[in-house]
């Protein structure tokens, strides 16, 4: 079993710990919160719930199958779940598969703190960081661009972004 670890943030120390079965309700609520803008305008309430349950199950199965070695973590603050992150570390890169913060905790520096910790890990290992984000997700795009991520590919409605550490003076060619 993977161990939990802590990341300092502007709101306090965040604990990232492996997902557990009892996190399922929280993960579903978080999924709905992050997808509601996409589906709410298109679907009536009964259809919304049914479609969201289906989409949540499909995403869960897909992520587990496609990224079997990834870390699936819940982000906690003072013992309460406030988000989730899935990070895969295939050879040659650090891939952020999914990251979501509960709406009431957004725009407080939590995502930035987590991303900076992952970027530091990648820099130490000499790896790039890659992720995909919806082209319509302006807040996330601004965050990633502010952190130095650059677009490397557009696939359907998503942009693939990459961050690479700048070479240190001793690593730069003459």
CSV table of C-alpha atoms in Angstrom, one decimal:
chain,number,residue,atom,x,y,z
A,1,UNK,CA,0.0,0.0,0.0
A,2,UNK,CA,1.2,3.5,-0.8
A,3,UNK,CA,1.8,5.9,2.0
A,4,UNK,CA,0.2,9.3,2.5
A,5,UNK,CA,2.4,12.4,2.2
A,6,UNK,CA,2.0,16.1,3.1
A,7,UNK,CA,2.3,19.2,1.0
A,8,UNK,CA,2.3,22.7,2.5
A,9,UNK,CA,-0.3,25.2,1.1
A,10,UNK,CA,-1.6,28.6,1.8
A,11,UNK,CA,-4.6,27.1,3.6
A,12,UNK,CA,-2.6,24.6,5.7
A,13,UNK,CA,-0.9,21.3,5.3
A,14,UNK,CA,-2.6,19.1,2.7
A,15,UNK,CA,-2.4,15.4,3.1
A,16,UNK,CA,-2.5,13.2,0.0
A,17,UNK,CA,-3.5,9.7,0.8
A,18,UNK,CA,-4.5,6.7,-1.3
A,19,UNK,CA,-8.2,6.5,-2.2
A,20,UNK,CA,-10.3,4.1,-0.2
A,21,UNK,CA,-13.7,2.5,-0.8
A,22,UNK,CA,-15.4,4.8,1.6
A,23,UNK,CA,-14.3,7.8,-0.5
A,24,UNK,CA,-16.7,6.7,-3.3
A,25,UNK,CA,-19.5,9.2,-2.4
A,26,UNK,CA,-17.0,12.1,-2.1
A,27,UNK,CA,-15.4,11.2,-5.4
A,28,UNK,CA,-18.8,11.1,-7.1
A,29,UNK,CA,-19.8,14.5,-5.7
A,30,UNK,CA,-16.5,15.9,-6.9
A,31,UNK,CA,-17.0,14.4,-10.3
A,32,UNK,CA,-20.4,16.0,-10.6
A,33,UNK,CA,-19.1,19.3,-9.4
A,34,UNK,CA,-16.4,19.3,-12.0
A,35,UNK,CA,-18.7,18.1,-14.9
A,36,UNK,CA,-21.9,20.0,-14.0
A,37,UNK,CA,-21.2,23.0,-16.3
A,38,UNK,CA,-20.8,20.6,-19.2
A,39,UNK,CA,-24.0,18.6,-18.7
A,40,UNK,CA,-26.4,20.7,-16.6
A,41,UNK,CA,-27.5,22.9,-19.5
A,42,UNK,CA,-28.2,19.9,-21.8
A,43,UNK,CA,-30.0,17.6,-19.4
A,44,UNK,CA,-33.2,17.6,-17.3
A,45,UNK,CA,-32.7,16.7,-13.6
A,46,UNK,CA,-33.6,13.0,-13.8
A,47,UNK,CA,-31.5,12.5,-16.9
A,48,UNK,CA,-28.6,14.5,-15.4
A,49,UNK,CA,-28.3,12.1,-12.4
A,50,UNK,CA,-28.5,9.0,-14.6
A,51,UNK,CA,-26.0,10.3,-17.1
A,52,UNK,CA,-23.6,11.5,-14.3
A,53,UNK,CA,-23.7,8.1,-12.6
A,54,UNK,CA,-22.9,6.4,-15.9
A,55,UNK,CA,-20.1,8.8,-16.8
A,56,UNK,CA,-18.6,8.5,-13.3
A,57,UNK,CA,-18.5,4.7,-13.5
A,58,UNK,CA,-17.1,4.8,-17.0
A,59,UNK,CA,-14.4,7.2,-16.0
A,60,UNK,CA,-13.5,5.2,-12.9
A,61,UNK,CA,-13.2,1.9,-14.8
A,62,UNK,CA,-11.3,3.6,-17.7
A,63,UNK,CA,-8.7,5.3,-15.4
A,64,UNK,CA,-8.1,2.1,-13.5
A,65,UNK,CA,-7.6,0.1,-16.7
A,66,UNK,CA,-5.6,2.7,-18.6
A,67,UNK,CA,-3.3,3.7,-15.6
A,68,UNK,CA,-3.0,0.6,-13.4
A,69,UNK,CA,0.2,1.8,-11.8
A,70,UNK,CA,-1.0,5.4,-11.1
A,71,UNK,CA,-1.5,6.8,-7.6
A,72,UNK,CA,-5.1,7.6,-7.0
A,73,UNK,CA,-5.1,10.0,-4.1
A,74,UNK,CA,-7.6,12.0,-2.0
A,75,UNK,CA,-6.5,15.4,-1.0
A,76,UNK,CA,-7.4,16.2,2.7
A,77,UNK,CA,-7.2,19.3,4.8
A,78,UNK,CA,-7.5,18.8,8.6
A,79,UNK,CA,-8.8,15.2,7.9
A,80,UNK,CA,-11.6,16.3,5.5
A,81,UNK,CA,-11.5,15.4,1.8
A,82,UNK,CA,-11.3,18.5,-0.4
A,83,UNK,CA,-10.1,17.0,-3.7
A,84,UNK,CA,-8.5,14.2,-5.6
A,85,UNK,CA,-5.5,13.7,-7.9
A,86,UNK,CA,-4.4,10.8,-10.1
A,87,UNK,CA,-0.7,10.8,-11.0
A,88,UNK,CA,0.9,8.2,-13.3
A,89,UNK,CA,4.7,7.8,-13.5
A,90,UNK,CA,5.3,5.9,-16.7
A,91,UNK,CA,8.9,5.8,-17.9
A,92,UNK,CA,10.1,9.2,-19.0
A,93,UNK,CA,7.5,11.5,-17.6
A,94,UNK,CA,5.1,12.4,-14.7
A,95,UNK,CA,1.5,12.3,-16.0
A,96,UNK,CA,-1.2,14.1,-14.2
A,97,UNK,CA,-4.2,12.1,-15.2
A,98,UNK,CA,-6.9,14.0,-13.3
A,99,UNK,CA,-7.0,16.7,-10.6
A,100,UNK,CA,-10.2,18.1,-9.0
A,101,UNK,CA,-10.7,20.4,-6.0
A,102,UNK,CA,-14.1,20.9,-4.4
A,103,UNK,CA,-15.7,24.2,-5.5
A,104,UNK,CA,-15.6,25.7,-2.0
A,105,UNK,CA,-11.8,25.2,-1.9
A,106,UNK,CA,-10.9,26.5,-5.4
A,107,UNK,CA,-8.9,29.7,-5.9
A,108,UNK,CA,-7.1,29.3,-2.6
A,109,UNK,CA,-3.7,28.1,-3.9
A,110,UNK,CA,-4.3,24.4,-3.3
A,111,UNK,CA,-3.9,23.4,-6.9
A,112,UNK,CA,-0.8,25.6,-7.3
A,113,UNK,CA,0.8,24.0,-4.2
A,114,UNK,CA,0.1,20.5,-5.4
A,115,UNK,CA,1.4,21.3,-8.9
A,116,UNK,CA,4.6,22.9,-7.5
A,117,UNK,CA,5.3,19.8,-5.4
A,118,UNK,CA,4.8,17.5,-8.4
A,119,UNK,CA,7.0,19.8,-10.6
A,120,UNK,CA,9.7,19.7,-7.9
A,121,UNK,CA,9.5,15.9,-8.0
A,122,UNK,CA,9.8,15.9,-11.8
A,123,UNK,CA,12.7,18.4,-11.8
A,124,UNK,CA,14.6,16.2,-9.3
A,125,UNK,CA,14.0,13.2,-11.5
A,126,UNK,CA,14.8,15.1,-14.7
A,127,UNK,CA,11.3,14.4,-16.1
A,128,UNK,CA,8.7,16.5,-17.9
A,129,UNK,CA,5.2,16.9,-16.4
A,130,UNK,CA,2.3,16.3,-18.8
A,131,UNK,CA,-1.5,16.7,-18.5
A,132,UNK,CA,-4.6,17.2,-20.5
A,133,UNK,CA,-7.2,19.9,-19.8
A,134,UNK,CA,-10.4,20.9,-21.5
A,135,UNK,CA,-9.9,23.8,-23.9
A,136,UNK,CA,-13.0,25.4,-22.2
A,137,UNK,CA,-11.6,25.2,-18.7
A,138,UNK,CA,-10.2,28.7,-18.5
A,139,UNK,CA,-9.3,28.7,-14.8
A,140,UNK,CA,-7.2,25.6,-15.1
A,141,UNK,CA,-5.6,26.7,-18.3
A,142,UNK,CA,-4.6,30.0,-16.6
A,143,UNK,CA,-3.1,28.1,-13.7
A,144,UNK,CA,-1.1,25.8,-15.9
A,145,UNK,CA,0.2,28.6,-18.1
A,146,UNK,CA,1.1,30.7,-15.1
A,147,UNK,CA,3.2,27.6,-13.9
A,148,UNK,CA,5.0,27.4,-17.2
A,149,UNK,CA,3.1,24.7,-19.0
A,150,UNK,CA,3.0,25.0,-22.8
A,151,UNK,CA,0.6,23.4,-25.3
A,152,UNK,CA,2.1,20.5,-27.2
A,153,UNK,CA,-1.0,19.0,-28.8
A,154,UNK,CA,-4.8,19.6,-29.2
A,155,UNK,CA,-7.0,16.5,-29.3
A,156,UNK,CA,-10.7,17.1,-29.8
A,157,UNK,CA,-11.8,19.4,-27.0
A,158,UNK,CA,-8.6,18.9,-24.9
A,159,UNK,CA,-5.2,20.4,-24.9
A,160,UNK,CA,-2.2,18.4,-23.9
A,161,UNK,CA,0.3,20.6,-21.9
A,162,UNK,CA,3.8,20.0,-20.8
A,163,UNK,CA,6.2,21.5,-18.3
A,164,UNK,CA,9.9,21.0,-18.4
A,165,UNK,CA,12.4,22.4,-15.8
A,166,UNK,CA,14.8,25.0,-17.0
A,167,UNK,CA,18.3,23.7,-17.3
A,168,UNK,CA,20.6,25.0,-14.6
A,169,UNK,CA,23.6,27.1,-15.5
A,170,UNK,CA,25.9,24.0,-15.3
A,171,UNK,CA,23.6,22.0,-17.7
A,172,UNK,CA,23.4,24.7,-20.4
A,173,UNK,CA,25.5,24.3,-23.5
A,174,UNK,CA,28.2,26.9,-24.0
